[in-house]
Amino acid sequence: MEKKDFIYEGKAKRLYTTEDPDLVIVEYKDSFTAFNGVKKATMGGKGELNNKISTKLFEYLASKGVESHFVRQLDDIHQLVKRVQIVPLEVIVRNITTGSLCKRLGVKEGMVLVRPMIEFSYKNDELGDPLINDDHAILLGWATEEEVAKIRAISIKVDEILKEYFAARGVTLVDFKLEFGKDSKGNLMLADEISPDTCRFWDSSTGDRLDKDRFRKDLGNVLGAYEEIWKKISA
Ligand code: 5GP
């Protein structure tokens, strides 16, 4: 499948049409951004790593019955995916307290939550992806009540599957962000990517950060951490 027309460029990916109106090509870029685009960098090989990692995780989720937009990996930096309309919500699933949760509520980092915590943000860069609740999403027309219920159920299932998958590979899945889309028939499915850009991974024995926090917090060896995740899941 070949790229046809350019559709859209986001912070980490570009999208292109194909000859099939229901399929689009995602190109993974080498760029890093954080703090709503304020901090930026480019690192050669990052796009390829996220493409490989995301492919592996979408394939694993599909094998466990979780549908996503992913169709197949095309080459180092390209994936073929179903064309979907993105639901303008960022769905955050947390297993351990850290990040914006601790900043916002003043709670201590590293607390293991008794069950996964789900948060919704309104996906809007200009507003800085503000935290919202189910009522905002439903009553402001961003998702129906049924869709919100389905999004919660799928997010919890993804957490169960990936938590166990990573635990078996010596990695703690701390939290992650999911996005959902709807295909031309209105079917809701997982979309975007699942990678060290969108998840927090802690090495289970050393506590080392193996994700984008290395970039956000200037911890160094950013791509080394992404490589480490790839090594652990491709072994
Ligand atoms: P926090 O809300 O603590 O900053 O992030 C929670 C989790 O969601 C982290 O795994 C983080 O990487 C992910 N996340 C939250 N917002 C975004 C975003 O706008 N882009 C990306 N790539 N990940 C996000």
PDB file of C-alpha atoms and ligand atoms in Angstrom:
ATOM      1  CA  MET A   1       0.000   0.000   0.000  1.00  0.00           C
ATOM      2  CA  GLU A   2       1.379   3.401  -1.030  1.00  0.00           C
ATOM      3  CA  LYS A   3       0.964   6.876   0.443  1.00  0.00           C
ATOM      4  CA  LYS A   4      -1.275   9.118  -1.642  1.00  0.00           C
ATOM      5  CA  ASP A   5      -2.093  12.522  -0.187  1.00  0.00           C
ATOM      6  CA  PHE A   6      -0.861  14.148   2.991  1.00  0.00           C
ATOM      7  CA  ILE A   7      -3.741  14.610   5.470  1.00  0.00           C
ATOM      8  CA  TYR A   8      -2.399  15.853   8.765  1.00  0.00           C
ATOM      9  CA  GLU A   9       0.743  16.363  10.817  1.00  0.00           C
ATOM     10  CA  GLY A  10       0.680  15.936  14.570  1.00  0.00           C
ATOM     11  CA  LYS A  11       3.486  16.260  17.109  1.00  0.00           C
ATOM     12  CA  ALA A  12       4.764  12.697  16.638  1.00  0.00           C
ATOM     13  CA  LYS A  13       3.120  11.384  13.468  1.00  0.00           C
ATOM     14  CA  ARG A  14       2.015  12.255   9.945  1.00  0.00           C
ATOM     15  CA  LEU A  15      -1.047  10.814   8.219  1.00  0.00           C
ATOM     16  CA  TYR A  16      -1.546  10.034   4.521  1.00  0.00           C
ATOM     17  CA  THR A  17      -4.448   8.721   2.475  1.00  0.00           C
ATOM     18  CA  THR A  18      -4.186   5.512   0.456  1.00  0.00           C
ATOM     19  CA  GLU A  19      -6.127   4.244  -2.557  1.00  0.00           C
ATOM     20  CA  ASP A  20      -8.577   2.682  -0.064  1.00  0.00           C
ATOM     21  CA  PRO A  21     -10.777   5.375   1.545  1.00  0.00           C
ATOM     22  CA  ASP A  22     -11.086   3.289   4.732  1.00  0.00           C
ATOM     23  CA  LEU A  23      -7.314   2.952   5.256  1.00  0.00           C
ATOM     24  CA  VAL A  24      -4.654   5.538   6.033  1.00  0.00           C
ATOM     25  CA  ILE A  25      -0.884   5.396   6.514  1.00  0.00           C
ATOM     26  CA  VAL A  26       0.704   6.638   9.738  1.00  0.00           C
ATOM     27  CA  GLU A  27       4.309   7.822   9.593  1.00  0.00           C
ATOM     28  CA  TYR A  28       6.138   7.872  12.918  1.00  0.00           C
ATOM     29  CA  LYS A  29       8.394  10.945  13.235  1.00  0.00           C
ATOM     30  CA  ASP A  30      11.684  11.232  15.133  1.00  0.00           C
ATOM     31  CA  SER A  31      10.435  14.238  17.097  1.00  0.00           C
ATOM     32  CA  PHE A  32       9.918  14.512  20.827  1.00  0.00           C
ATOM     33  CA  THR A  33       7.624  17.085  22.383  1.00  0.00           C
ATOM     34  CA  ALA A  34       6.580  17.617  25.982  1.00  0.00           C
ATOM     35  CA  PHE A  35       4.638  20.119  28.086  1.00  0.00           C
ATOM     36  CA  ASN A  36       2.131  20.735  25.311  1.00  0.00           C
ATOM     37  CA  GLY A  37       4.806  21.296  22.675  1.00  0.00           C
ATOM     38  CA  VAL A  38       6.938  23.758  24.682  1.00  0.00           C
ATOM     39  CA  LYS A  39       9.933  21.388  24.879  1.00  0.00           C
ATOM     40  CA  LYS A  40      11.073  19.878  21.579  1.00  0.00           C
ATOM     41  CA  ALA A  41      13.841  17.684  20.187  1.00  0.00           C
ATOM     42  CA  THR A  42      14.552  15.286  17.346  1.00  0.00           C
ATOM     43  CA  MET A  43      16.317  11.957  17.846  1.00  0.00           C
ATOM     44  CA  GLY A  44      17.113   9.694  14.898  1.00  0.00           C
ATOM     45  CA  GLY A  45      15.559   6.246  15.292  1.00  0.00           C
ATOM     46  CA  LYS A  46      12.784   7.252  17.694  1.00  0.00           C
ATOM     47  CA  GLY A  47      10.037   6.933  15.071  1.00  0.00           C
ATOM     48  CA  GLU A  48      11.209   3.458  14.155  1.00  0.00           C
ATOM     49  CA  LEU A  49      11.256   2.332  17.800  1.00  0.00           C
ATOM     50  CA  ASN A  50       7.751   3.630  18.505  1.00  0.00           C
ATOM     51  CA  ASN A  51       6.460   2.069  15.292  1.00  0.00           C
ATOM     52  CA  LYS A  52       7.915  -1.336  16.276  1.00  0.00           C
ATOM     53  CA  ILE A  53       6.755  -1.133  19.888  1.00  0.00           C
ATOM     54  CA  SER A  54       3.271   0.073  19.003  1.00  0.00           C
ATOM     55  CA  THR A  55       2.924  -2.631  16.325  1.00  0.00           C
ATOM     56  CA  LYS A  56       3.872  -5.337  18.804  1.00  0.00           C
ATOM     57  CA  LEU A  57       1.441  -4.040  21.444  1.00  0.00           C
ATOM     58  CA  PHE A  58      -1.496  -3.593  19.043  1.00  0.00           C
ATOM     59  CA  GLU A  59      -0.870  -7.114  17.690  1.00  0.00           C
ATOM     60  CA  TYR A  60      -0.741  -8.530  21.206  1.00  0.00           C
ATOM     61  CA  LEU A  61      -3.971  -6.734  22.176  1.00  0.00           C
ATOM     62  CA  ALA A  62      -5.668  -8.024  18.996  1.00  0.00           C
ATOM     63  CA  SER A  63      -4.640 -11.578  19.974  1.00  0.00           C
ATOM     64  CA  LYS A  64      -6.496 -10.969  23.253  1.00  0.00           C
ATOM     65  CA  GLY A  65      -9.617  -9.682  21.505  1.00  0.00           C
ATOM     66  CA  VAL A  66      -9.038  -5.919  21.759  1.00  0.00           C
ATOM     67  CA  GLU A  67      -9.806  -4.257  18.443  1.00  0.00           C
ATOM     68  CA  SER A  68      -7.770  -1.255  17.294  1.00  0.00           C
ATOM     69  CA  HIS A  69      -7.241   0.787  14.152  1.00  0.00           C
ATOM     70  CA  PHE A  70      -3.962  -1.098  13.509  1.00  0.00           C
ATOM     71  CA  VAL A  71      -3.895  -3.164  10.299  1.00  0.00           C
ATOM     72  CA  ARG A  72      -0.200  -3.916   9.694  1.00  0.00           C
ATOM     73  CA  GLN A  73       3.311  -2.512   9.844  1.00  0.00           C
ATOM     74  CA  LEU A  74       4.489  -1.456   6.386  1.00  0.00           C
ATOM     75  CA  ASP A  75       8.162  -0.625   7.011  1.00  0.00           C
ATOM     76  CA  ASP A  76      10.462   0.976   9.613  1.00  0.00           C
ATOM     77  CA  ILE A  77       8.369   4.074  10.135  1.00  0.00           C
ATOM     78  CA  HIS A  78       4.998   3.341   8.539  1.00  0.00           C
ATOM     79  CA  GLN A  79       1.851   1.569   9.680  1.00  0.00           C
ATOM     80  CA  LEU A  80      -1.346   0.909   7.789  1.00  0.00           C
ATOM     81  CA  VAL A  81      -4.358   1.723   9.979  1.00  0.00           C
ATOM     82  CA  LYS A  82      -8.124   2.018   9.597  1.00  0.00           C
ATOM     83  CA  ARG A  83      -9.345   5.524   8.964  1.00  0.00           C
ATOM     84  CA  VAL A  84     -11.198   6.652  12.073  1.00  0.00           C
ATOM     85  CA  GLN A  85     -12.626   9.836  13.450  1.00  0.00           C
ATOM     86  CA  ILE A  86     -10.758  10.458  16.691  1.00  0.00           C
ATOM     87  CA  VAL A  87     -12.947  10.899  19.778  1.00  0.00           C
ATOM     88  CA  PRO A  88     -11.556  14.125  21.311  1.00  0.00           C
ATOM     89  CA  LEU A  89     -10.706  12.517  24.640  1.00  0.00           C
ATOM     90  CA  GLU A  90      -7.398  11.451  26.123  1.00  0.00           C
ATOM     91  CA  VAL A  91      -8.083   8.509  28.373  1.00  0.00           C
ATOM     92  CA  ILE A  92      -5.517   8.132  31.134  1.00  0.00           C
ATOM     93  CA  VAL A  93      -5.245   4.901  33.068  1.00  0.00           C
ATOM     94  CA  ARG A  94      -3.183   4.926  36.258  1.00  0.00           C
ATOM     95  CA  ASN A  95      -1.930   2.002  38.354  1.00  0.00           C
ATOM     96  CA  ILE A  96       0.609   3.950  40.436  1.00  0.00           C
ATOM     97  CA  THR A  97       0.501   7.620  41.416  1.00  0.00           C
ATOM     98  CA  THR A  98       2.900   9.943  39.597  1.00  0.00           C
ATOM     99  CA  GLY A  99       3.006  12.787  37.079  1.00  0.00           C
ATOM    100  CA  SER A 100       0.204  15.320  36.796  1.00  0.00           C
ATOM    101  CA  LEU A 101      -1.937  13.463  39.350  1.00  0.00           C
ATOM    102  CA  CYS A 102       0.613  14.139  42.098  1.00  0.00           C
ATOM    103  CA  LYS A 103       1.145  17.714  40.966  1.00  0.00           C
ATOM    104  CA  ARG A 104      -2.577  18.469  40.798  1.00  0.00           C
ATOM    105  CA  LEU A 105      -3.658  16.836  44.058  1.00  0.00           C
ATOM    106  CA  GLY A 106      -0.488  17.014  46.138  1.00  0.00           C
ATOM    107  CA  VAL A 107      -0.421  13.263  46.721  1.00  0.00           C
ATOM    108  CA  LYS A 108       2.789  11.340  47.118  1.00  0.00           C
ATOM    109  CA  GLU A 109       4.384   9.573  44.154  1.00  0.00           C
ATOM    110  CA  GLY A 110       4.587   5.790  43.923  1.00  0.00           C
ATOM    111  CA  MET A 111       1.361   4.786  45.704  1.00  0.00           C
ATOM    112  CA  VAL A 112      -0.054   1.593  44.230  1.00  0.00           C
ATOM    113  CA  LEU A 113      -3.759   2.153  43.537  1.00  0.00           C
ATOM    114  CA  VAL A 114      -6.149  -0.637  44.620  1.00  0.00           C
ATOM    115  CA  ARG A 115      -7.771  -0.550  41.183  1.00  0.00           C
ATOM    116  CA  PRO A 116      -6.954   1.318  37.963  1.00  0.00           C
ATOM    117  CA  MET A 117      -7.924   4.985  38.019  1.00  0.00           C
ATOM    118  CA  ILE A 118      -9.401   6.370  34.800  1.00  0.00           C
ATOM    119  CA  GLU A 119      -9.195  10.054  33.941  1.00  0.00           C
ATOM    120  CA  PHE A 120     -10.459  11.896  30.877  1.00  0.00           C
ATOM    121  CA  SER A 121      -8.922  14.956  29.296  1.00  0.00           C
ATOM    122  CA  TYR A 122     -10.448  17.013  26.517  1.00  0.00           C
ATOM    123  CA  LYS A 123      -8.021  16.642  23.591  1.00  0.00           C
ATOM    124  CA  ASN A 124      -7.355  20.282  22.772  1.00  0.00           C
ATOM    125  CA  ASP A 125      -3.807  21.649  22.544  1.00  0.00           C
ATOM    126  CA  GLU A 126      -4.887  25.296  22.842  1.00  0.00           C
ATOM    127  CA  LEU A 127      -6.494  24.543  26.202  1.00  0.00           C
ATOM    128  CA  GLY A 128      -3.668  22.225  27.308  1.00  0.00           C
ATOM    129  CA  ASP A 129      -5.821  19.044  27.330  1.00  0.00           C
ATOM    130  CA  PRO A 130      -7.868  19.964  30.441  1.00  0.00           C
ATOM    131  CA  LEU A 131      -9.113  17.275  32.802  1.00  0.00           C
ATOM    132  CA  ILE A 132     -12.851  16.591  32.410  1.00  0.00           C
ATOM    133  CA  ASN A 133     -15.399  14.119  33.758  1.00  0.00           C
ATOM    134  CA  ASP A 134     -17.920  11.796  32.064  1.00  0.00           C
ATOM    135  CA  ASP A 135     -20.647  14.463  32.145  1.00  0.00           C
ATOM    136  CA  HIS A 136     -18.478  16.934  30.238  1.00  0.00           C
ATOM    137  CA  ALA A 137     -17.781  14.310  27.569  1.00  0.00           C
ATOM    138  CA  ILE A 138     -21.416  13.243  27.261  1.00  0.00           C
ATOM    139  CA  LEU A 139     -23.250  16.549  27.680  1.00  0.00           C
ATOM    140  CA  LEU A 140     -20.854  18.532  25.498  1.00  0.00           C
ATOM    141  CA  GLY A 141     -21.248  15.932  22.742  1.00  0.00           C
ATOM    142  CA  TRP A 142     -17.740  14.492  22.574  1.00  0.00           C
ATOM    143  CA  ALA A 143     -18.932  10.907  23.215  1.00  0.00           C
ATOM    144  CA  THR A 144     -22.258   9.248  23.971  1.00  0.00           C
ATOM    145  CA  GLU A 145     -23.002   7.625  27.309  1.00  0.00           C
ATOM    146  CA  GLU A 146     -22.636   4.196  25.666  1.00  0.00           C
ATOM    147  CA  GLU A 147     -19.310   5.192  24.134  1.00  0.00           C
ATOM    148  CA  VAL A 148     -17.993   6.444  27.469  1.00  0.00           C
ATOM    149  CA  ALA A 149     -19.001   3.147  29.101  1.00  0.00           C
ATOM    150  CA  LYS A 150     -17.317   1.205  26.304  1.00  0.00           C
ATOM    151  CA  ILE A 151     -14.185   3.374  26.495  1.00  0.00           C
ATOM    152  CA  ARG A 152     -13.923   2.697  30.241  1.00  0.00           C
ATOM    153  CA  ALA A 153     -14.396  -1.058  29.790  1.00  0.00           C
ATOM    154  CA  ILE A 154     -11.837  -1.301  26.951  1.00  0.00           C
ATOM    155  CA  SER A 155      -9.335   0.851  28.859  1.00  0.00           C
ATOM    156  CA  ILE A 156      -9.550  -1.407  31.910  1.00  0.00           C
ATOM    157  CA  LYS A 157      -9.144  -4.492  29.721  1.00  0.00           C
ATOM    158  CA  VAL A 158      -6.084  -2.970  28.016  1.00  0.00           C
ATOM    159  CA  ASP A 159      -4.631  -2.233  31.448  1.00  0.00           C
ATOM    160  CA  GLU A 160      -5.176  -5.810  32.655  1.00  0.00           C
ATOM    161  CA  ILE A 161      -3.613  -7.287  29.538  1.00  0.00           C
ATOM    162  CA  LEU A 162      -0.621  -4.950  29.307  1.00  0.00           C
ATOM    163  CA  LYS A 163       0.097  -4.867  33.050  1.00  0.00           C
ATOM    164  CA  GLU A 164       0.521  -8.638  33.030  1.00  0.00           C
ATOM    165  CA  TYR A 165       2.429  -8.621  29.719  1.00  0.00           C
ATOM    166  CA  PHE A 166       4.966  -6.088  30.986  1.00  0.00           C
ATOM    167  CA  ALA A 167       5.220  -7.605  34.478  1.00  0.00           C
ATOM    168  CA  ALA A 168       6.323 -10.878  32.841  1.00  0.00           C
ATOM    169  CA  ARG A 169       9.103  -8.870  31.151  1.00  0.00           C
ATOM    170  CA  GLY A 170      10.362  -7.094  34.273  1.00  0.00           C
ATOM    171  CA  VAL A 171       8.561  -3.822  33.596  1.00  0.00           C
ATOM    172  CA  THR A 172       5.920  -2.086  35.723  1.00  0.00           C
ATOM    173  CA  LEU A 173       3.161  -0.410  33.724  1.00  0.00           C
ATOM    174  CA  VAL A 174       2.653   2.730  35.812  1.00  0.00           C
ATOM    175  CA  ASP A 175       0.157   4.659  33.670  1.00  0.00           C
ATOM    176  CA  PHE A 176      -0.705   5.333  30.042  1.00  0.00           C
ATOM    177  CA  LYS A 177      -2.836   7.393  27.686  1.00  0.00           C
ATOM    178  CA  LEU A 178      -5.218   5.885  25.158  1.00  0.00           C
ATOM    179  CA  GLU A 179      -7.150   7.434  22.304  1.00  0.00           C
ATOM    180  CA  PHE A 180     -10.214   6.028  20.590  1.00  0.00           C
ATOM    181  CA  GLY A 181     -11.689   6.454  17.138  1.00  0.00           C
ATOM    182  CA  LYS A 182     -14.797   5.549  15.198  1.00  0.00           C
ATOM    183  CA  ASP A 183     -14.700   3.985  11.731  1.00  0.00           C
ATOM    184  CA  SER A 184     -17.067   4.916   8.884  1.00  0.00           C
ATOM    185  CA  LYS A 185     -19.695   2.559  10.341  1.00  0.00           C
ATOM    186  CA  GLY A 186     -19.456   4.115  13.797  1.00  0.00           C
ATOM    187  CA  ASN A 187     -17.528   1.203  15.383  1.00  0.00           C
ATOM    188  CA  LEU A 188     -15.523   2.398  18.355  1.00  0.00           C
ATOM    189  CA  MET A 189     -11.947   1.121  18.619  1.00  0.00           C
ATOM    190  CA  LEU A 190      -8.558   1.865  20.099  1.00  0.00           C
ATOM    191  CA  ALA A 191      -6.490   4.256  17.941  1.00  0.00           C
ATOM    192  CA  ASP A 192      -3.306   6.397  18.034  1.00  0.00           C
ATOM    193  CA  GLU A 193      -0.262   4.531  19.434  1.00  0.00           C
ATOM    194  CA  ILE A 194       0.915   2.668  22.517  1.00  0.00           C
ATOM    195  CA  SER A 195       4.600   3.340  23.113  1.00  0.00           C
ATOM    196  CA  PRO A 196       7.071   4.833  25.614  1.00  0.00           C
ATOM    197  CA  ASP A 197       5.715   8.205  24.433  1.00  0.00           C
ATOM    198  CA  THR A 198       2.270   7.386  25.798  1.00  0.00           C
ATOM    199  CA  CYS A 199       3.022   5.048  28.721  1.00  0.00           C
ATOM    200  CA  ARG A 200       5.110   5.223  31.865  1.00  0.00           C
ATOM    201  CA  PHE A 201       7.277   2.132  32.237  1.00  0.00           C
ATOM    202  CA  TRP A 202       9.439   1.549  35.326  1.00  0.00           C
ATOM    203  CA  ASP A 203      12.052  -1.207  35.433  1.00  0.00           C
ATOM    204  CA  SER A 204      10.562  -3.549  38.056  1.00  0.00           C
ATOM    205  CA  SER A 205      13.883  -4.270  39.766  1.00  0.00           C
ATOM    206  CA  THR A 206      15.780  -0.966  39.534  1.00  0.00           C
ATOM    207  CA  GLY A 207      12.896   1.528  39.243  1.00  0.00           C
ATOM    208  CA  ASP A 208      14.626   3.089  36.218  1.00  0.00           C
ATOM    209  CA  ARG A 209      12.343   5.163  34.024  1.00  0.00           C
ATOM    210  CA  LEU A 210      12.044   3.549  30.573  1.00  0.00           C
ATOM    211  CA  ASP A 211       9.789   6.082  28.851  1.00  0.00           C
ATOM    212  CA  LYS A 212       9.312   9.693  27.772  1.00  0.00           C
ATOM    213  CA  ASP A 213       9.851  10.938  31.343  1.00  0.00           C
ATOM    214  CA  ARG A 214      13.589  10.605  30.498  1.00  0.00           C
ATOM    215  CA  PHE A 215      13.019  13.369  27.939  1.00  0.00           C
ATOM    216  CA  ARG A 216      10.564  15.406  30.040  1.00  0.00           C
ATOM    217  CA  LYS A 217      12.909  15.408  33.064  1.00  0.00           C
ATOM    218  CA  ASP A 218      16.277  15.480  31.229  1.00  0.00           C
ATOM    219  CA  LEU A 219      17.328  12.118  32.661  1.00  0.00           C
ATOM    220  CA  GLY A 220      19.494  11.285  29.617  1.00  0.00           C
ATOM    221  CA  ASN A 221      19.719   8.081  27.544  1.00  0.00           C
ATOM    222  CA  VAL A 222      16.203   8.617  26.191  1.00  0.00           C
ATOM    223  CA  LEU A 223      16.506   6.371  23.154  1.00  0.00           C
ATOM    224  CA  GLY A 224      18.424   3.783  25.205  1.00  0.00           C
ATOM    225  CA  ALA A 225      15.296   3.421  27.352  1.00  0.00           C
ATOM    226  CA  TYR A 226      13.068   2.985  24.280  1.00  0.00           C
ATOM    227  CA  GLU A 227      15.552   0.362  22.953  1.00  0.00           C
ATOM    228  CA  GLU A 228      15.366  -1.394  26.314  1.00  0.00           C
ATOM    229  CA  ILE A 229      11.567  -1.642  26.079  1.00  0.00           C
ATOM    230  CA  TRP A 230      11.869  -2.959  22.516  1.00  0.00           C
ATOM    231  CA  LYS A 231      14.464  -5.543  23.627  1.00  0.00           C
ATOM    232  CA  LYS A 232      12.237  -6.754  26.443  1.00  0.00           C
ATOM    233  CA  ILE A 233       9.126  -7.180  24.270  1.00  0.00           C
ATOM    234  CA  SER A 234      10.840  -8.609  21.195  1.00  0.00           C
ATOM    235  CA  ALA A 235      12.937 -11.215  23.058  1.00  0.00           C
TER     236      ALA A 235
HETATM  237  P1  5GP B   1       0.275  12.705  33.245  1.00  0.00           P
HETATM  238  O1  5GP B   1      -1.171  13.129  33.250  1.00  0.00           O
HETATM  239  O2  5GP B   1       0.730  12.196  34.570  1.00  0.00           O
HETATM  240  O3  5GP B   1       1.184  13.753  32.655  1.00  0.00           O
HETATM  241  O4  5GP B   1       0.352  11.477  32.231  1.00  0.00           O
HETATM  242  C1  5GP B   1      -0.264  10.242  32.497  1.00  0.00           C
HETATM  243  C2  5GP B   1       0.117   9.253  31.401  1.00  0.00           C
HETATM  244  O5  5GP B   1      -0.514   9.608  30.187  1.00  0.00           O
HETATM  245  C3  5GP B   1       1.613   9.188  31.091  1.00  0.00           C
HETATM  246  O6  5GP B   1       1.925   7.846  30.745  1.00  0.00           O
HETATM  247  C4  5GP B   1       1.775  10.102  29.888  1.00  0.00           C
HETATM  248  O7  5GP B   1       2.834   9.669  29.061  1.00  0.00           O
HETATM  249  C5  5GP B   1       0.431   9.949  29.190  1.00  0.00           C
HETATM  250  N1  5GP B   1      -0.019  11.210  28.595  1.00  0.00           N
HETATM  251  C6  5GP B   1      -0.830  12.151  29.140  1.00  0.00           C
HETATM  252  N2  5GP B   1      -1.051  13.179  28.305  1.00  0.00           N
HETATM  253  C7  5GP B   1      -0.361  12.899  27.190  1.00  0.00           C
HETATM  254  C8  5GP B   1      -0.178  13.593  25.934  1.00  0.00           C
HETATM  255  O8  5GP B   1      -0.726  14.675  25.652  1.00  0.00           O
HETATM  256  N3  5GP B   1       0.636  12.961  25.030  1.00  0.00           N
HETATM  257  C9  5GP B   1       1.247  11.765  25.295  1.00  0.00           C
HETATM  258  N4  5GP B   1       2.044  11.226  24.363  1.00  0.00           N
HETATM  259  N5  5GP B   1       1.082  11.099  26.440  1.00  0.00           N
HETATM  260  C10 5GP B   1       0.301  11.649  27.378  1.00  0.00           C
END
